[in-house]
Coordinates of C-alpha atoms and ligand atoms in Angstrom, one line a residue:
M1 CA 0.0 -0.1 0.0
L2 CA 1.1 3.5 -0.5
K3 CA 0.9 5.9 2.3
I4 CA 1.7 9.6 2.3
F5 CA 1.3 11.9 5.6
Y6 CA 0.9 15.5 5.9
H7 CA 1.6 17.3 8.9
E8 CA 1.3 21.2 8.9
A9 CA 3.8 21.5 11.5
L10 CA 6.5 19.8 9.5
G11 CA 6.0 21.6 6.5
G12 CA 3.2 19.6 4.5
W13 CA 3.3 16.6 2.6
Q14 CA 6.0 13.9 3.8
A15 CA 7.7 11.5 1.5
P16 CA 5.6 8.9 0.2
E17 CA 6.3 5.5 1.2
I18 CA 5.1 2.0 -0.1
V19 CA 4.8 -0.4 2.5
P20 CA 3.5 -4.3 2.6
F21 CA -0.3 -4.2 3.5
E22 CA -0.8 -3.3 7.1
N23 CA -3.4 -2.2 9.4
L24 CA -3.6 1.7 10.3
V25 CA -3.0 2.7 14.0
L26 CA -5.2 5.7 14.7
H27 CA -5.6 7.8 18.0
P28 CA -9.4 7.3 19.2
A29 CA -9.7 10.9 19.0
S30 CA -8.7 11.1 15.2
K31 CA -11.1 13.4 13.5
V32 CA -12.0 11.1 10.9
L33 CA -13.6 8.5 13.5
H34 CA -15.7 11.3 14.9
Y35 CA -16.6 13.9 12.2
A36 CA -16.1 11.9 9.0
I37 CA -13.3 13.7 7.7
Q38 CA -12.7 11.3 4.9
L39 CA -12.9 11.4 1.0
F40 CA -12.2 8.7 -1.4
E41 CA -11.5 7.6 -5.1
G42 CA -12.2 4.5 -7.0
L43 CA -10.4 3.9 -10.4
K44 CA -9.0 0.9 -12.3
A45 CA -5.9 -0.6 -14.0
F46 CA -6.3 -2.8 -16.6
R47 CA -4.1 -5.5 -18.3
G48 CA -4.7 -4.7 -22.2
V49 CA -4.8 -7.2 -25.1
D50 CA -1.2 -6.5 -25.7
G51 CA 0.1 -7.3 -22.0
K52 CA 0.4 -3.6 -21.2
I53 CA -1.2 -2.2 -17.9
R54 CA -2.9 1.0 -18.3
M55 CA -4.9 3.1 -15.9
F56 CA -8.3 5.0 -16.9
R57 CA -8.3 8.6 -16.7
P58 CA -6.6 8.8 -13.4
D59 CA -6.2 12.8 -13.9
M60 CA -10.1 12.9 -13.6
N61 CA -9.9 11.0 -10.3
M62 CA -7.0 13.1 -9.0
S63 CA -8.9 16.5 -9.6
R64 CA -12.0 15.0 -7.9
M65 CA -10.2 14.1 -5.0
N66 CA -8.6 17.5 -4.7
S67 CA -12.0 19.0 -4.8
S68 CA -13.4 16.9 -2.3
A69 CA -10.0 17.6 -0.2
M70 CA -10.8 21.3 -0.4
R71 CA -14.5 20.7 0.7
L72 CA -13.3 19.0 3.8
G73 CA -10.7 21.3 4.7
L74 CA -8.0 18.6 4.0
P75 CA -4.8 19.5 2.2
T76 CA -4.7 19.3 -1.8
F77 CA -1.7 17.8 -3.5
S78 CA -0.3 17.4 -6.9
G79 CA -2.5 14.9 -9.0
E80 CA 0.4 14.2 -11.3
E81 CA 2.6 13.1 -8.3
L82 CA 0.0 11.0 -7.1
V83 CA -0.4 9.3 -10.2
K84 CA 3.2 8.7 -10.4
C85 CA 3.2 7.1 -6.9
C86 CA 0.2 4.9 -8.0
N87 CA 2.2 3.7 -11.2
R88 CA 4.9 2.7 -8.9
L89 CA 2.5 0.9 -6.5
I90 CA 0.7 -1.0 -9.4
G91 CA 4.3 -1.9 -10.9
I92 CA 5.3 -3.6 -7.6
D93 CA 1.8 -5.2 -7.5
Q94 CA 1.6 -6.1 -11.2
E95 CA 1.0 -9.6 -10.7
W96 CA -2.3 -8.6 -9.0
V97 CA -3.7 -7.0 -12.2
P98 CA -5.8 -9.9 -13.7
H99 CA -4.9 -11.6 -16.9
S100 CA -8.4 -11.1 -18.3
T101 CA -10.4 -8.5 -20.1
A102 CA -13.2 -9.5 -17.5
S103 CA -11.4 -8.2 -14.7
S104 CA -9.0 -5.3 -13.4
L105 CA -7.3 -4.1 -10.5
Y106 CA -9.2 -1.6 -8.5
L107 CA -7.4 1.4 -6.6
R108 CA -8.9 2.9 -3.5
P109 CA -7.2 6.3 -2.8
T110 CA -8.4 7.5 0.2
M111 CA -7.5 10.7 2.6
I112 CA -8.4 11.0 6.6
G113 CA -7.8 13.7 8.7
I114 CA -5.7 12.5 11.8
D115 CA -5.7 15.1 14.1
P116 CA -6.1 13.5 17.6
T117 CA -8.4 16.3 19.0
L118 CA -12.0 16.5 19.2
G119 CA -12.6 20.0 18.0
V120 CA -14.7 20.4 15.1
A121 CA -12.2 22.2 12.9
S122 CA -10.0 21.5 10.0
S123 CA -7.4 18.7 10.4
E124 CA -3.6 19.9 10.4
S125 CA -2.5 16.4 9.7
A126 CA -3.8 13.9 7.3
L127 CA -3.1 10.6 5.8
L128 CA -3.3 9.6 2.4
Y129 CA -3.1 6.1 1.4
V130 CA -3.9 3.9 -1.7
I131 CA -4.9 0.3 -1.3
L132 CA -5.6 -2.0 -4.3
S133 CA -7.8 -4.9 -5.2
P134 CA -8.7 -7.3 -8.1
V135 CA -12.4 -7.3 -9.0
G136 CA -14.4 -8.9 -11.3
S137 CA -17.6 -7.6 -12.8
Y138 CA -19.8 -5.8 -10.4
F139 CA -23.1 -7.2 -11.3
K140 CA -23.9 -10.9 -11.2
A141 CA -24.1 -12.4 -14.8
S142 CA -28.0 -12.4 -14.4
E143 CA -28.2 -8.4 -13.8
A144 CA -25.9 -8.1 -17.0
K145 CA -28.5 -10.2 -18.8
D146 CA -31.7 -9.2 -17.3
G147 CA -30.9 -5.6 -16.3
V148 CA -31.1 -4.3 -12.9
S149 CA -34.3 -3.2 -10.9
L150 CA -34.5 0.1 -8.8
L151 CA -36.6 1.4 -5.9
A152 CA -37.5 5.1 -6.5
D153 CA -38.7 6.1 -3.3
P154 CA -39.4 9.9 -2.8
R155 CA -39.2 9.6 0.9
Y156 CA -35.2 9.5 0.5
T157 CA -32.7 11.7 -0.9
R158 CA -29.0 11.6 -1.6
A159 CA -27.9 14.9 -2.0
W160 CA -29.6 18.4 -2.0
P161 CA -28.6 21.7 -3.3
G162 CA -25.6 23.4 -1.0
G163 CA -24.9 19.8 0.0
C164 CA -21.9 17.4 -0.7
G165 CA -23.4 15.2 -3.3
N166 CA -21.0 16.4 -6.0
Y167 CA -17.8 15.3 -3.8
K168 CA -16.7 11.8 -3.1
V169 CA -16.8 11.9 0.6
G170 CA -17.5 9.0 3.0
S171 CA -20.1 10.7 4.7
N172 CA -22.4 10.8 1.2
Y173 CA -22.4 6.7 1.6
G174 CA -23.2 5.4 5.2
P175 CA -26.5 7.0 5.2
T176 CA -27.4 5.2 2.1
I177 CA -27.2 1.6 3.5
Y178 CA -30.4 2.0 5.3
V179 CA -32.3 2.8 2.0
Q180 CA -30.0 0.3 -0.1
R181 CA -31.4 -2.5 2.7
E182 CA -34.9 -1.5 1.9
A183 CA -34.7 -1.8 -1.7
V184 CA -33.0 -5.3 -1.3
E185 CA -36.0 -6.2 1.0
R186 CA -38.6 -5.2 -1.5
G187 CA -36.9 -7.4 -3.9
L188 CA -35.0 -4.8 -5.8
Q189 CA -31.5 -4.3 -6.5
Q190 CA -30.4 -0.7 -6.0
V191 CA -31.9 2.7 -5.2
L192 CA -33.0 5.4 -7.9
W193 CA -32.2 8.6 -6.1
L194 CA -34.6 11.3 -6.4
Y195 CA -34.7 14.9 -5.0
G196 CA -37.5 17.5 -4.8
E197 CA -41.1 17.8 -4.8
D198 CA -41.1 17.3 -8.5
D199 CA -39.1 13.8 -8.0
E200 CA -36.1 15.1 -10.0
V201 CA -34.0 12.1 -11.2
T202 CA -30.6 12.5 -9.9
E203 CA -28.2 9.0 -9.6
A204 CA -28.8 5.2 -9.4
G205 CA -27.0 3.3 -6.6
T206 CA -23.4 4.6 -6.8
M207 CA -23.8 5.4 -10.6
N208 CA -24.9 8.3 -12.8
I209 CA -28.0 7.7 -14.8
F210 CA -28.7 8.3 -18.4
M211 CA -32.0 8.1 -20.3
F212 CA -32.5 7.4 -23.8
C213 CA -35.7 8.4 -25.7
I214 CA -37.4 9.7 -28.5
N215 CA -37.8 13.3 -27.7
D216 CA -41.1 15.8 -28.8
D217 CA -39.6 16.3 -31.9
G218 CA -39.2 12.5 -32.9
E219 CA -35.4 12.5 -32.5
K220 CA -33.7 10.0 -30.6
E221 CA -31.7 11.9 -27.4
L222 CA -29.5 10.9 -24.6
I223 CA -30.3 12.6 -21.5
T224 CA -28.5 12.9 -17.9
P225 CA -28.6 15.3 -15.1
P226 CA -26.3 18.1 -15.3
L227 CA -23.7 19.0 -12.8
T228 CA -24.9 22.5 -12.2
S229 CA -26.1 21.6 -8.8
S230 CA -24.6 19.5 -5.8
L231 CA -27.0 16.5 -6.6
I232 CA -24.6 15.1 -8.8
L233 CA -21.0 13.5 -8.6
P234 CA -19.0 14.2 -11.9
G235 CA -18.4 10.6 -12.6
V236 CA -15.4 9.9 -14.8
T237 CA -17.6 7.4 -16.8
R238 CA -20.4 10.1 -17.2
D239 CA -17.6 12.0 -18.8
S240 CA -16.5 9.6 -21.0
I241 CA -19.8 8.5 -22.2
L242 CA -20.9 12.0 -23.0
G243 CA -17.5 12.4 -24.9
L244 CA -18.2 9.4 -26.8
A245 CA -21.9 10.2 -27.6
R246 CA -20.8 13.6 -28.8
E247 CA -17.9 12.4 -31.0
W248 CA -20.3 9.8 -32.6
N249 CA -22.9 12.4 -33.4
Q250 CA -25.4 9.8 -33.9
F251 CA -28.3 11.4 -31.5
K252 CA -28.8 14.4 -29.7
V253 CA -26.9 14.8 -26.3
T254 CA -28.2 16.8 -23.4
E255 CA -27.3 17.5 -19.9
R256 CA -30.5 18.8 -18.3
K257 CA -32.8 18.0 -15.3
F258 CA -35.5 15.2 -15.9
C259 CA -38.2 14.2 -13.3
M260 CA -40.2 10.8 -12.7
S261 CA -43.1 12.3 -14.5
E262 CA -41.4 12.5 -17.7
V263 CA -40.1 9.1 -17.4
C264 CA -43.7 7.9 -16.9
H265 CA -45.1 10.0 -19.8
L266 CA -42.2 8.6 -22.3
L267 CA -42.8 5.3 -21.0
S268 CA -46.6 5.5 -21.6
E269 CA -45.9 6.7 -25.2
N270 CA -43.4 4.0 -25.9
R271 CA -40.8 6.6 -26.4
L272 CA -38.5 5.5 -23.4
L273 CA -35.9 3.4 -25.2
E274 CA -33.4 2.8 -22.4
L275 CA -32.2 3.7 -18.8
F276 CA -28.9 3.0 -17.6
G277 CA -26.4 3.7 -14.9
A278 CA -22.6 4.4 -15.3
G279 CA -19.7 4.3 -13.0
T280 CA -16.3 2.7 -12.8
A281 CA -17.4 -0.5 -10.9
C282 CA -19.8 -1.8 -13.9
I283 CA -19.0 0.7 -16.4
V284 CA -22.8 0.5 -17.9
S285 CA -25.5 -0.9 -16.1
P286 CA -28.8 -1.4 -18.0
V287 CA -32.0 -0.8 -15.8
S288 CA -35.0 -3.0 -16.6
Y289 CA -37.6 -1.9 -13.9
V290 CA -38.4 0.7 -11.5
E291 CA -40.7 0.6 -8.7
Y292 CA -42.1 4.0 -8.3
A293 CA -44.6 5.4 -6.0
G294 CA -46.8 2.1 -6.0
R295 CA -46.1 1.9 -9.6
S296 CA -44.1 -0.9 -11.5
L297 CA -42.3 0.6 -14.7
H298 CA -41.1 -2.1 -17.0
I299 CA -38.2 -0.4 -19.1
P300 CA -37.6 -1.8 -22.3
T301 CA -33.7 -1.3 -22.1
M302 CA -33.1 -4.9 -22.8
T303 CA -35.5 -5.5 -25.4
H304 CA -33.4 -3.7 -28.2
S305 CA -31.2 -5.4 -31.1
N306 CA -28.4 -2.9 -30.8
P307 CA -28.7 -0.7 -27.5
V308 CA -26.9 2.3 -27.2
Y309 CA -25.9 1.2 -23.3
K310 CA -24.0 -1.7 -25.3
M311 CA -22.3 0.4 -27.6
F312 CA -20.9 2.5 -24.8
L313 CA -20.1 -0.4 -22.8
N314 CA -18.1 -2.2 -25.7
R315 CA -16.3 1.0 -26.7
L316 CA -15.4 1.9 -23.1
T317 CA -13.9 -1.8 -22.6
D318 CA -12.1 -1.8 -25.9
I319 CA -10.4 1.3 -24.6
Q320 CA -9.8 0.0 -21.3
Y321 CA -8.3 -3.3 -22.4
G322 CA -6.1 -1.6 -25.4
V323 CA -8.3 -3.0 -28.3
V324 CA -8.4 0.5 -29.2
P325 CA -4.6 1.3 -29.5
D326 CA -2.9 4.3 -27.7
H327 CA -6.4 6.0 -26.5
P328 CA -5.5 9.5 -24.8
W329 CA -7.6 8.2 -22.1
M330 CA -5.5 5.5 -21.1
I331 CA -2.1 6.0 -18.9
T332 CA 0.4 3.1 -19.5
I333 CA 2.2 2.0 -16.2
Ligands
LIG401 N1 -22.4 8.6 -8.6 C1 -21.7 8.2 -7.3 C2 -22.9 8.4 -5.8 C3 -20.8 7.5 -7.2 O1 -20.3 6.9 -5.9 C4 -19.8 6.8 -8.3 C5 -18.6 6.3 -8.3 N2 -17.7 7.1 -8.2 C6 -20.5 7.4 -9.5 C7 -21.6 8.2 -9.7 C8 -19.8 7.1 -10.8 O2 -18.5 8.2 -10.9 P1 -17.2 7.2 -11.8 O3 -17.9 7.0 -13.0 O4 -16.3 8.1 -11.7 O5 -17.1 5.9 -11.0

């Protein structure tokens, strides 16, 4: 694992070290344990079809990590330097990068405030560390084949204007466990997060959400909520899908708010074609069912012969596993 301490009293960031995986020793008053002064990232390294190991867009994770650090009063850092440290870590642990195009190595950069004082104040010391784990595909084979089912319950929300939904901080995730468990108890797999009086659609589980539909002008349109409020995490996969869609220029691409009433309306007119989530873990995850306010919404995502979710999934995996050679999004270790 990679460890980098920050001590304001010692001039800031200390020398990075790579050490055998070990437990952390923390003072019981450490700020992270009381006020959740914690942020994290998630990104992957892939063994390409040519045998080379590459990370996918790590610069995006570094800048998101720095924006989370700023929001928590934690120290910021050079993203380029941390990418170099991750390169070295992966280089040492390279046999943990699966020899398979169905799996990858997950990196979990984390930063915690470790001042041993109970004051609710910014932490003058911090630990940035990176741990690794090989991962397979996030969803079970049945979920990839049949699509995922979502619980959309307006009683719960994940984020709100002025809040922290647009930062990747641990305190956003703890309170979702209860709602996720409720979804599972009702036989559903994930939560579709809504916000506000008009049941605005924001995210699905730990994924950004996309809707592909036929709009009022009869055109095909890909829609995802905008990053203009603090409701949406700026996902790296989201950004990549928007980038590919705009490059392909085969349908209209829009970042705008949409609500459950629009989802229901489009569905009733057979104009809702696909709904899918997007994130590092699963890349693209098709949605086949939503339970909303006592209504069962059957989404036809899985019924098309050449769905767009699959086009994104195929293109992104081809980029990640080096089938597309030398793609600028891939950083070779
Ligand atoms: N939304 C939330 C709440 C998430 O936790 C994640 C996972 N980081 C995403 C969206 C997707 O982001 P990314 O594509 O960067 O993994």
